[in-house]
Amino acid sequence: MFSLAGKVALVTGASRGIGRADALALARAGADVVITDILLESDADEKVLETTVAGQLLRDRGVVYAEQTAEEIRQLGRRAAVFKMDVTDREQVARVVTGVVKEFGRIDILVNNAAMLDHVATIENQNDKLWERDLRINLTGAYNCAKAVWPHMKEQHWGRIINMSSVAGTMGGFGQASYSSTKAGVIGLTRSLALEGARYQITSNAIVPGIIGTEAWKMGNPKMNERMIARTAFRRPGEPEDIAHAVVFLASEEAKYITGIELYVAGGINLFTF
Ligand SMILES: NC(=O)c1ccc[n+]([C@@H]2O[C@H](COP(=O)([O-])OP(=O)(O)OC[C@H]3O[C@@H](n4cnc5c(N)ncnc54)[C@H](O)[C@@H]3O)[C@@H](O)[C@H]2O)c1
């Protein structure tokens, strides 16, 4: 079950965290994988580093693994490629997708994972620039990538679009106006694409992660993180692989009649706890 042999997957924001785990799991299931991220370990683009504070910090700490992940995938016997791709840059996205189709012959699975999670402030203190940035990356970025792969999936009469939402999108989040709005928007995008894609056997689904213990999450406020854990049913964060397994399932042939859903991988954080 769940063999992705012969399929080609593109994952955005795959340099670390959940995206990296998704890329590895898709490869283990048999897919060739294209890793894309705004930040690569060999990156000398200081402007990008300056403009993504989290990126700067994580690179300084050596927590960027795009090229390493591609190497791990090749060792599994799959093909892998790495592209520097900013999801907000439509021309760059189009160039990468054209390049993938040229090099790999097709594109079957898109995982819209790239996002910024670091803007936390109450409404009076929301930073207008970061509000715009979050919309551009987290929501418009997913739209840009879906639009770019769409003609290829349509022509193949087969496609899987998997969008990373969040419980902040389905429940709201204190101090997360921009982030939760983008993640709610991702669900609207997911459902519309599900309706439009059905005639071409393109499915579109959202995954709703709860608290996943990635490097980015660990950089958050420790007290806030503790409170989040306390309200999950499991009383612990999930692992990136928990999300990756759901991605493999939704990408598989077996999930062909599932479209337009929100699949919670959230450890019960969305349940009524007291
Ligand atoms: N970690 C959690 O608890 C959690 C919970 C709910 C949802 N999510 C979602 O899961 C996804 C991954 O989260 P994570 O914890 O692994 O975060 P992360 O910050 O480790 O990963 C995000 C990746 O996106 C990349 N990125 C940022 N801006 C980009 C851009 N403009 N173009 C291309 N790539 C860009 C970053 O460089 C990074 O590699 C996100 O969509 C996030 O909203 C995470």
Tab-separated table of C-alpha atoms and ligand atoms in Angstrom:
chain	number	residue	atom	x	y	z
A	1	MET	CA	0.000	0.000	0.000
A	2	PHE	CA	0.874	3.651	-0.471
A	3	SER	CA	3.548	3.097	-3.106
A	4	LEU	CA	4.557	6.296	-4.863
A	5	ALA	CA	6.914	4.560	-7.292
A	6	GLY	CA	7.218	6.495	-10.547
A	7	LYS	CA	5.758	9.688	-9.082
A	8	VAL	CA	7.535	13.043	-8.886
A	9	ALA	CA	6.939	15.251	-5.851
A	10	LEU	CA	7.850	18.879	-5.195
A	11	VAL	CA	7.970	20.092	-1.590
A	12	THR	CA	8.256	23.784	-0.702
A	13	GLY	CA	10.107	24.930	2.401
A	14	ALA	CA	11.871	21.556	2.558
A	15	SER	CA	15.218	22.713	3.991
A	16	ARG	CA	14.221	21.656	7.488
A	17	GLY	CA	11.385	20.692	9.818
A	18	ILE	CA	8.172	19.255	8.456
A	19	GLY	CA	9.091	19.896	4.798
A	20	ARG	CA	12.307	17.904	5.112
A	21	ALA	CA	10.445	15.033	6.808
A	22	ASP	CA	7.821	15.104	4.030
A	23	ALA	CA	10.515	14.938	1.355
A	24	LEU	CA	12.199	11.930	2.994
A	25	ALA	CA	8.914	10.083	3.564
A	26	LEU	CA	7.790	10.621	-0.035
A	27	ALA	CA	11.137	9.228	-1.209
A	28	ARG	CA	10.862	6.227	1.111
A	29	ALA	CA	7.451	5.546	-0.449
A	30	GLY	CA	9.110	5.480	-3.878
A	31	ALA	CA	8.772	9.013	-5.267
A	32	ASP	CA	11.498	11.121	-6.847
A	33	VAL	CA	11.626	14.360	-4.892
A	34	VAL	CA	12.357	17.989	-5.663
A	35	ILE	CA	13.404	19.964	-2.621
A	36	THR	CA	12.795	23.689	-2.744
A	37	ASP	CA	13.362	26.424	-0.176
A	38	ILE	CA	14.256	30.088	0.013
A	39	LEU	CA	17.231	29.065	2.144
A	40	LEU	CA	19.850	26.477	1.180
A	41	GLU	CA	22.960	25.603	3.152
A	42	SER	CA	25.251	26.700	0.309
A	43	ASP	CA	23.328	29.960	-0.006
A	44	ALA	CA	25.420	33.081	-0.208
A	45	ASP	CA	22.451	35.393	-0.675
A	46	GLU	CA	22.874	37.645	2.328
A	47	LYS	CA	19.766	39.649	1.418
A	48	VAL	CA	17.581	36.598	1.998
A	49	LEU	CA	19.276	35.935	5.284
A	50	GLU	CA	18.792	39.520	6.383
A	51	THR	CA	15.110	39.520	5.494
A	52	THR	CA	14.252	36.229	7.159
A	53	VAL	CA	15.215	36.587	10.788
A	54	ALA	CA	14.377	32.984	11.603
A	55	GLY	CA	16.345	31.898	8.552
A	56	GLN	CA	19.385	33.835	9.680
A	57	LEU	CA	19.233	32.307	13.150
A	58	LEU	CA	18.694	28.791	11.893
A	59	ARG	CA	21.462	29.016	9.333
A	60	ASP	CA	23.808	30.322	11.957
A	61	ARG	CA	22.913	27.271	14.030
A	62	GLY	CA	23.420	24.954	11.043
A	63	VAL	CA	19.758	23.923	10.865
A	64	VAL	CA	19.322	23.986	7.081
A	65	TYR	CA	19.506	20.649	5.328
A	66	ALA	CA	18.228	20.974	1.741
A	67	GLU	CA	21.288	19.552	-0.013
A	68	GLN	CA	21.868	16.981	2.718
A	69	THR	CA	18.252	15.803	2.398
A	70	ALA	CA	18.636	15.436	-1.378
A	71	GLU	CA	21.726	13.311	-0.773
A	72	GLU	CA	19.830	11.107	1.705
A	73	ILE	CA	17.097	10.654	-0.924
A	74	ARG	CA	19.646	9.640	-3.581
A	75	GLN	CA	21.026	7.088	-1.158
A	76	LEU	CA	17.529	5.582	-1.031
A	77	GLY	CA	17.866	5.024	-4.783
A	78	ARG	CA	15.501	7.844	-5.832
A	79	ARG	CA	16.203	10.861	-7.920
A	80	ALA	CA	16.398	14.189	-6.104
A	81	ALA	CA	17.002	17.812	-7.028
A	82	VAL	CA	17.365	21.001	-5.031
A	83	PHE	CA	16.132	24.377	-6.215
A	84	LYS	CA	16.333	27.674	-4.423
A	85	MET	CA	12.770	28.886	-4.766
A	86	ASP	CA	10.984	31.743	-3.055
A	87	VAL	CA	7.275	30.874	-3.216
A	88	THR	CA	6.388	34.571	-3.459
A	89	ASP	CA	8.354	34.970	-6.696
A	90	ARG	CA	5.989	33.809	-9.446
A	91	GLU	CA	8.633	33.894	-12.182
A	92	GLN	CA	11.014	31.820	-10.111
A	93	VAL	CA	8.262	29.325	-9.267
A	94	ALA	CA	7.351	29.010	-12.968
A	95	ARG	CA	11.023	28.501	-13.909
A	96	VAL	CA	11.482	25.785	-11.286
A	97	VAL	CA	8.315	23.921	-12.309
A	98	THR	CA	9.325	24.067	-15.990
A	99	GLY	CA	12.789	22.825	-14.992
A	100	VAL	CA	11.329	19.933	-12.989
A	101	VAL	CA	9.089	18.812	-15.844
A	102	LYS	CA	12.058	19.004	-18.234
A	103	GLU	CA	14.384	17.065	-15.916
A	104	PHE	CA	11.937	14.558	-14.393
A	105	GLY	CA	9.342	14.359	-17.182
A	106	ARG	CA	6.328	15.054	-14.947
A	107	ILE	CA	5.083	16.538	-11.694
A	108	ASP	CA	2.535	14.579	-9.671
A	109	ILE	CA	2.595	15.784	-6.083
A	110	LEU	CA	2.871	19.311	-4.698
A	111	VAL	CA	3.313	19.836	-0.974
A	112	ASN	CA	2.729	23.495	-0.111
A	113	ASN	CA	4.647	23.585	3.146
A	114	ALA	CA	6.673	26.840	3.101
A	115	ALA	CA	5.542	29.372	5.665
A	116	MET	CA	6.713	31.859	8.254
A	117	LEU	CA	5.563	31.116	11.817
A	118	ASP	CA	7.350	33.808	13.783
A	119	HIS	CA	4.943	36.760	13.815
A	120	VAL	CA	3.345	36.708	17.251
A	121	ALA	CA	1.706	39.910	18.530
A	122	THR	CA	-1.710	41.051	19.658
A	123	ILE	CA	-3.742	43.033	17.136
A	124	GLU	CA	-2.547	46.465	18.391
A	125	ASN	CA	1.014	45.302	17.960
A	126	GLN	CA	0.713	43.330	14.729
A	127	ASN	CA	3.377	44.593	12.400
A	128	ASP	CA	1.747	45.704	9.125
A	129	LYS	CA	4.774	44.651	7.101
A	130	LEU	CA	4.765	41.177	8.666
A	131	TRP	CA	1.006	40.893	8.106
A	132	GLU	CA	1.636	41.495	4.381
A	133	ARG	CA	4.643	39.169	4.397
A	134	ASP	CA	2.679	36.330	5.978
A	135	LEU	CA	-0.121	36.673	3.442
A	136	ARG	CA	2.415	36.720	0.610
A	137	ILE	CA	4.366	33.665	1.764
A	138	ASN	CA	1.829	31.469	3.554
A	139	LEU	CA	-1.210	32.004	1.349
A	140	THR	CA	-0.238	33.596	-1.968
A	141	GLY	CA	2.830	31.342	-2.060
A	142	ALA	CA	0.613	28.241	-1.971
A	143	TYR	CA	-1.572	29.738	-4.703
A	144	ASN	CA	1.488	30.535	-6.859
A	145	CYS	CA	2.802	26.971	-6.644
A	146	ALA	CA	-0.596	25.332	-7.219
A	147	LYS	CA	-1.154	27.532	-10.269
A	148	ALA	CA	2.248	26.652	-11.703
A	149	VAL	CA	1.839	22.854	-11.404
A	150	TRP	CA	-1.846	22.834	-12.398
A	151	PRO	CA	-1.476	22.680	-16.227
A	152	HIS	CA	0.916	19.720	-15.892
A	153	MET	CA	-1.343	17.801	-13.500
A	154	LYS	CA	-4.324	18.571	-15.699
A	155	GLU	CA	-2.530	17.265	-18.786
A	156	GLN	CA	-1.432	14.116	-16.920
A	157	HIS	CA	-4.968	13.675	-15.623
A	158	TRP	CA	-3.491	12.980	-12.187
A	159	GLY	CA	-2.344	15.186	-9.374
A	160	ARG	CA	-2.080	15.609	-5.627
A	161	ILE	CA	-1.980	19.004	-3.947
A	162	ILE	CA	-1.349	18.904	-0.212
A	163	ASN	CA	-1.473	22.181	1.679
A	164	MET	CA	-0.138	22.717	5.171
A	165	SER	CA	-2.725	24.513	7.290
A	166	SER	CA	-2.613	24.698	11.102
A	167	VAL	CA	-4.876	24.515	14.127
A	168	ALA	CA	-4.226	28.269	14.301
A	169	GLY	CA	-6.158	28.425	11.022
A	170	THR	CA	-9.098	26.312	12.156
A	171	MET	CA	-9.297	27.537	15.775
A	172	GLY	CA	-7.619	30.953	15.731
A	173	GLY	CA	-4.570	31.745	17.821
A	174	PHE	CA	-3.992	34.401	20.484
A	175	GLY	CA	-1.429	36.811	19.026
A	176	GLN	CA	-1.543	35.050	15.675
A	177	ALA	CA	-3.842	37.263	13.581
A	178	SER	CA	-1.684	37.138	10.448
A	179	TYR	CA	-0.595	33.525	10.750
A	180	SER	CA	-4.040	32.132	11.556
A	181	SER	CA	-5.683	34.180	8.788
A	182	THR	CA	-3.275	32.753	6.222
A	183	LYS	CA	-3.795	29.209	7.482
A	184	ALA	CA	-7.593	29.615	7.344
A	185	GLY	CA	-7.176	30.992	3.814
A	186	VAL	CA	-5.225	27.889	2.841
A	187	ILE	CA	-8.326	25.826	3.651
A	188	GLY	CA	-10.471	27.920	1.289
A	189	LEU	CA	-7.859	27.469	-1.432
A	190	THR	CA	-7.744	23.717	-0.756
A	191	ARG	CA	-11.509	23.302	-1.101
A	192	SER	CA	-11.794	25.397	-4.259
A	193	LEU	CA	-8.990	23.466	-5.936
A	194	ALA	CA	-10.662	20.214	-4.869
A	195	LEU	CA	-13.820	21.237	-6.712
A	196	GLU	CA	-11.947	22.403	-9.798
A	197	GLY	CA	-9.506	19.488	-9.826
A	198	ALA	CA	-11.930	16.575	-9.535
A	199	ARG	CA	-12.606	16.420	-13.281
A	200	TYR	CA	-8.859	15.993	-13.892
A	201	GLN	CA	-8.272	13.479	-11.058
A	202	ILE	CA	-6.405	16.160	-9.152
A	203	THR	CA	-7.122	15.959	-5.430
A	204	SER	CA	-6.503	18.856	-3.073
A	205	ASN	CA	-6.363	18.380	0.679
A	206	ALA	CA	-5.134	20.236	3.734
A	207	ILE	CA	-3.253	18.830	6.681
A	208	VAL	CA	-3.921	20.539	9.995
A	209	PRO	CA	-0.890	20.020	12.227
A	210	GLY	CA	-1.126	20.690	15.936
A	211	ILE	CA	2.104	21.250	17.839
A	212	ILE	CA	5.014	19.691	15.998
A	213	GLY	CA	8.425	19.825	17.657
A	214	THR	CA	10.410	21.331	14.790
A	215	GLU	CA	13.405	23.637	15.157
A	216	ALA	CA	11.130	26.585	14.281
A	217	TRP	CA	8.621	25.655	16.971
A	218	LYS	CA	11.376	25.210	19.555
A	219	MET	CA	12.481	28.795	18.855
A	220	GLY	CA	9.119	30.060	20.132
A	221	ASN	CA	8.403	31.434	23.605
A	222	PRO	CA	9.071	28.508	26.033
A	223	LYS	CA	6.205	29.414	28.385
A	224	MET	CA	3.741	29.633	25.520
A	225	ASN	CA	5.029	26.313	24.173
A	226	GLU	CA	4.494	24.672	27.570
A	227	ARG	CA	0.896	25.874	27.654
A	228	MET	CA	0.287	24.515	24.148
A	229	ILE	CA	1.617	21.094	25.141
A	230	ALA	CA	-0.535	21.091	28.282
A	231	ARG	CA	-3.673	21.283	26.173
A	232	THR	CA	-2.870	18.456	23.744
A	233	ALA	CA	-4.443	15.109	24.627
A	234	PHE	CA	-1.022	13.415	24.366
A	235	ARG	CA	0.743	16.111	26.461
A	236	ARG	CA	3.675	16.122	24.054
A	237	PRO	CA	4.496	17.644	20.659
A	238	GLY	CA	4.143	15.568	17.528
A	239	GLU	CA	7.114	14.685	15.341
A	240	PRO	CA	7.627	15.959	11.781
A	241	GLU	CA	7.269	12.327	10.646
A	242	ASP	CA	3.688	12.257	11.985
A	243	ILE	CA	2.838	14.870	9.362
A	244	ALA	CA	4.967	13.175	6.701
A	245	HIS	CA	3.018	9.908	7.011
A	246	ALA	CA	-0.237	11.787	6.419
A	247	VAL	CA	1.336	13.434	3.360
A	248	VAL	CA	2.299	10.043	1.914
A	249	PHE	CA	-1.212	8.734	2.490
A	250	LEU	CA	-2.917	11.718	0.829
A	251	ALA	CA	-0.466	11.479	-2.102
A	252	SER	CA	-1.166	7.800	-2.642
A	253	GLU	CA	-3.446	6.097	-5.141
A	254	GLU	CA	-5.398	4.700	-2.177
A	255	ALA	CA	-6.508	8.262	-1.270
A	256	LYS	CA	-8.002	8.868	-4.726
A	257	TYR	CA	-11.546	9.528	-3.419
A	258	ILE	CA	-10.424	11.928	-0.699
A	259	THR	CA	-10.494	15.587	-1.660
A	260	GLY	CA	-11.221	18.944	-0.048
A	261	ILE	CA	-10.648	17.703	3.501
A	262	GLU	CA	-8.752	18.960	6.506
A	263	LEU	CA	-6.842	16.055	8.004
A	264	TYR	CA	-5.966	16.822	11.623
A	265	VAL	CA	-2.612	15.501	12.802
A	266	ALA	CA	-2.855	17.402	16.007
A	267	GLY	CA	-2.611	15.068	19.015
A	268	GLY	CA	-6.046	16.172	20.174
A	269	ILE	CA	-5.145	19.839	20.710
A	270	ASN	CA	-8.436	20.726	19.040
A	271	LEU	CA	-10.488	18.780	21.595
A	272	PHE	CA	-12.271	20.221	24.602
A	273	THR	CA	-9.777	19.752	27.429
A	274	PHE	CA	-10.246	20.934	31.015
B	1	LIG	N1	5.729	23.232	13.750
B	1	LIG	C1	4.465	23.336	14.084
B	1	LIG	O1	4.098	23.208	15.259
B	1	LIG	C2	3.411	23.613	13.043
B	1	LIG	C3	2.059	23.622	13.458
B	1	LIG	C4	1.076	23.869	12.528
B	1	LIG	C5	1.419	24.085	11.190
B	1	LIG	N2	2.719	24.072	10.809
B	1	LIG	C6	3.022	24.332	9.406
B	1	LIG	O2	3.909	23.370	8.910
B	1	LIG	C7	4.786	23.969	7.947
B	1	LIG	C8	6.244	23.753	8.320
B	1	LIG	O3	6.488	24.239	9.620
B	1	LIG	P1	7.892	24.021	10.355
B	1	LIG	O4	7.631	24.005	11.811
B	1	LIG	O5	8.629	22.894	9.723
B	1	LIG	O6	8.584	25.435	10.008
B	1	LIG	P2	10.039	25.803	9.456
B	1	LIG	O7	10.216	27.262	9.661
B	1	LIG	O8	11.073	24.897	10.014
B	1	LIG	O9	9.923	25.472	7.907
B	1	LIG	C9	9.425	26.380	6.975
B	1	LIG	C10	10.356	26.399	5.782
B	1	LIG	O10	9.823	27.335	4.842
B	1	LIG	C11	10.914	28.061	4.300
B	1	LIG	N3	10.444	29.340	3.770
B	1	LIG	C12	10.114	30.462	4.449
B	1	LIG	N4	9.773	31.437	3.596
B	1	LIG	C13	9.873	30.906	2.346
B	1	LIG	C14	9.630	31.418	1.041
B	1	LIG	N5	9.250	32.683	0.840
B	1	LIG	N6	9.823	30.601	-0.021
B	1	LIG	C15	10.230	29.332	0.167
B	1	LIG	N7	10.479	28.790	1.370
B	1	LIG	C16	10.298	29.579	2.452
B	1	LIG	C17	11.887	28.229	5.460
B	1	LIG	O11	13.208	28.535	5.006
B	1	LIG	C18	11.772	26.857	6.126
B	1	LIG	O12	12.715	25.946	5.623
B	1	LIG	C19	4.371	25.433	7.875
B	1	LIG	O13	3.446	25.608	6.830
B	1	LIG	C20	3.699	25.680	9.203
B	1	LIG	O14	2.782	26.744	9.156
B	1	LIG	C21	3.723	23.854	11.705
